[in-house]
Structures are given as C-alpha cells and as structure tokens.
C-alpha cells in the first residue's frame, strides 16, 4: 500500500469504524492485504495504528491525525512488517506477466536474468547488472529441464505453494526481527 492508497482507504473508512478504535482500546487500524484498511484486534498482525495513550475528541480529529501521520506510519509499518502473501503473489505475477517467468529461473546451464526484490511496499524486478541483484531472489532449479513447460510448471508451483513468499520472508527475516 502506497501513500495515495492509504489516504484513499482512510477517506473511505466509515466514521463508525473509526469510532470503534476510539471506543475500544483493544481495536486498531489494520492493513488488509496491503490494499485497504480495516479495524481489528490491536494484538493481531498487520496493525498500523492503535490508540494507546493518544486522546482525540472526535472521529474527525482521529482521521485528521492519521492523515497527517500517514507517510511516517507507512514507512515504519513496512520497515517492520512483511507484505501480505496475497499482495506479494499478485505483484510477483505482474512481474512474470511483464518480463516472462523463465527470466526469473536459474538453472545449472543458465543463470536468471531477473530477480525479485522487495523495497518498502513495492515488489520490484531487478536486472542482473543491478548491484542489489545478488540480494534479490529467484527460483533456483537443480536441473535444466529440456522442456520450457517443465520450468513454467516449477515457477507456478513456486508461487502457488507459497515457497516464493517464504523465500521473501527468509531474505528479510533479519530486517523484520530488528524491531527496537
């Protein structure tokens, strides 16, 4: 979710939903699949704001504060929270559609020419000549597979099984564990 999406989602939230946050200390503002906002338990995953010690006289005051702090909240949120699996998979599929799945595969005979890299809320495609390429991830196959369809099936399984998402989490585990 980028700043514009956050602002639009906040504007779309009902006053009743924001009132829940004001009325119940156990409720917080959550990011839903990195696409919209909702209200949920403040101790669940993907919480971007909880009331804590903040005091607001009205829903309008809360909404205005959230809007004013949006950029900072998003930066901190994505510093310490991974993308949702649904959003990640959707964005990776867009990259596959744009660049071709086979370019993200490394085999013993042919290294990948593209790799996936996540920066803040963005899933990026990196070319092999970019410095961050070695820190990005791609599908590593032990066999070259003569048939391109076999490689395409491996890529589909990599995404649909959740292995690509696990690779993303593994690459970023230190960053997500560094909450101070």
XYZ file of C-alpha atoms in Angstrom:
180
model
C 0.000 0.000 0.000
C 1.467 3.314 -1.008
C 0.661 6.747 0.427
C -2.079 7.502 -2.086
C -3.750 4.138 -1.484
C -3.520 4.663 2.276
C -5.093 8.110 2.050
C -7.877 6.843 -0.207
C -8.557 3.874 2.092
C -8.626 6.172 5.126
C -11.052 8.525 3.381
C -13.250 5.538 2.502
C -13.441 4.319 6.120
C -16.733 4.963 7.835
C -16.985 7.116 10.930
C -18.430 4.076 12.701
C -15.270 2.066 12.045
C -13.021 4.819 13.338
C -15.284 5.248 16.362
C -14.599 1.583 17.224
C -10.916 2.482 17.595
C -11.771 5.421 19.865
C -14.174 3.365 21.998
C -12.205 0.134 22.394
C -8.537 0.036 23.414
C -8.347 -3.494 22.011
C -9.130 -2.270 18.470
C -6.663 -0.889 15.959
C -6.330 0.139 12.358
C -5.086 -2.759 10.258
C -3.724 -3.073 6.740
C -5.782 -5.605 4.799
C -3.823 -7.477 2.075
C -1.749 -4.297 1.520
C -4.694 -2.867 -0.412
C -7.076 -1.301 2.088
C -7.643 -0.547 5.770
C -9.892 -2.145 8.346
C -10.490 -2.350 12.058
C -9.353 -5.370 14.013
C -7.847 -6.554 17.256
C -4.855 -4.439 18.212
C -2.831 -7.575 19.004
C -3.268 -9.175 15.583
C -0.897 -8.978 12.629
C -0.759 -6.032 10.251
C -1.741 -3.340 12.778
C -0.638 0.058 11.550
C -2.186 2.158 14.318
C -3.525 1.601 17.808
C -4.846 4.343 20.057
C -2.614 3.685 23.060
C -2.285 6.888 25.093
C -3.499 9.154 22.273
C -6.615 11.193 23.037
C -8.994 12.522 20.404
C -12.184 14.493 20.901
C -13.842 13.148 17.763
C -13.599 10.787 14.828
C -12.693 13.781 12.666
C -9.712 14.516 14.926
C -8.559 10.891 14.680
C -8.983 10.886 10.886
C -7.036 14.158 10.576
C -4.222 12.819 12.772
C -3.993 9.605 10.766
C -3.866 11.606 7.530
C -1.165 13.910 8.891
C 0.940 10.950 10.084
C 0.288 8.709 7.063
C 3.717 8.917 5.462
C 5.559 8.232 8.718
C 3.175 5.418 9.685
C 3.586 3.688 6.328
C 7.374 3.949 6.438
C 7.507 2.461 9.932
C 4.886 -0.154 9.100
C 6.808 -1.526 6.112
C 10.094 -1.329 7.983
C 8.843 -3.906 10.478
C 6.055 -5.798 8.676
C 6.237 -8.071 5.658
C 3.888 -7.735 2.731
C 0.860 -9.986 2.872
C 1.176 -13.227 0.942
C -1.794 -12.330 -1.287
C -0.351 -8.956 -2.252
C 3.137 -10.366 -2.751
C 1.883 -13.145 -5.037
C -0.242 -10.711 -7.065
C 2.707 -8.349 -7.569
C 5.082 -11.188 -8.500
C 2.563 -12.421 -11.059
C 2.518 -8.925 -12.592
C 6.315 -9.096 -12.910
C 6.070 -12.537 -14.504
C 3.489 -11.251 -16.987
C 5.692 -8.283 -17.854
C 9.110 -9.981 -18.020
C 8.308 -13.665 -18.547
C 8.505 -16.360 -15.886
C 11.569 -18.032 -17.372
C 13.740 -14.948 -16.806
C 13.368 -15.486 -13.022
C 14.756 -19.049 -13.123
C 18.370 -20.078 -12.523
C 19.465 -23.481 -13.765
C 22.919 -25.091 -13.851
C 23.217 -24.072 -17.511
C 21.628 -20.619 -17.415
C 21.518 -18.070 -14.582
C 18.423 -15.941 -14.097
C 18.442 -12.568 -15.832
C 15.813 -11.127 -13.466
C 15.218 -11.352 -9.736
C 12.588 -10.207 -7.263
C 13.369 -7.587 -4.670
C 11.028 -6.004 -2.118
C 11.602 -2.416 -1.064
C 9.121 -0.951 1.405
C 5.711 -1.675 -0.128
C 6.975 -2.378 -3.653
C 7.813 -5.678 -5.309
C 10.497 -4.871 -7.869
C 12.146 -6.652 -10.760
C 15.931 -6.313 -10.781
C 18.175 -6.947 -13.776
C 21.353 -8.955 -13.301
C 23.545 -5.858 -13.733
C 21.996 -4.034 -10.768
C 24.031 -4.035 -7.504
C 21.119 -5.332 -5.400
C 20.578 -8.314 -7.720
C 22.678 -10.606 -5.519
C 20.377 -9.808 -2.565
C 17.212 -10.486 -4.534
C 15.673 -13.891 -5.084
C 14.716 -16.105 -7.968
C 13.781 -19.732 -8.485
C 16.888 -21.928 -8.292
C 16.495 -25.241 -10.135
C 18.977 -28.130 -9.779
C 18.076 -29.470 -13.214
C 17.950 -27.605 -16.522
C 14.755 -29.334 -17.736
C 14.772 -29.640 -21.514
C 11.142 -28.577 -21.859
C 10.263 -24.921 -21.099
C 6.832 -26.133 -19.934
C 8.502 -28.074 -17.118
C 10.240 -24.878 -15.985
C 6.973 -22.927 -16.239
C 5.291 -25.562 -14.046
C 8.094 -25.218 -11.488
C 7.540 -21.428 -11.387
C 3.787 -21.868 -10.909
C 4.418 -24.325 -8.077
C 6.955 -21.928 -6.526
C 4.315 -19.216 -6.299
C 1.202 -21.302 -5.570
C 2.867 -23.434 -2.901
C 3.968 -20.341 -1.002
C 7.664 -21.123 -1.474
C 8.347 -17.797 -3.209
C 6.747 -15.957 -0.307
C 8.831 -17.993 2.142
C 11.946 -17.041 0.170
C 10.936 -13.384 0.534
C 10.421 -13.791 4.286
C 13.733 -15.651 4.643
C 15.639 -12.941 2.796
C 14.076 -10.298 5.043
C 13.950 -12.126 8.391
C 16.760 -10.066 9.895
C 15.075 -6.810 8.959
C 11.714 -7.935 10.362
C 13.374 -9.160 13.560
C 15.157 -5.877 14.172
C 12.256 -4.160 15.937
C 13.703 -1.916 18.611
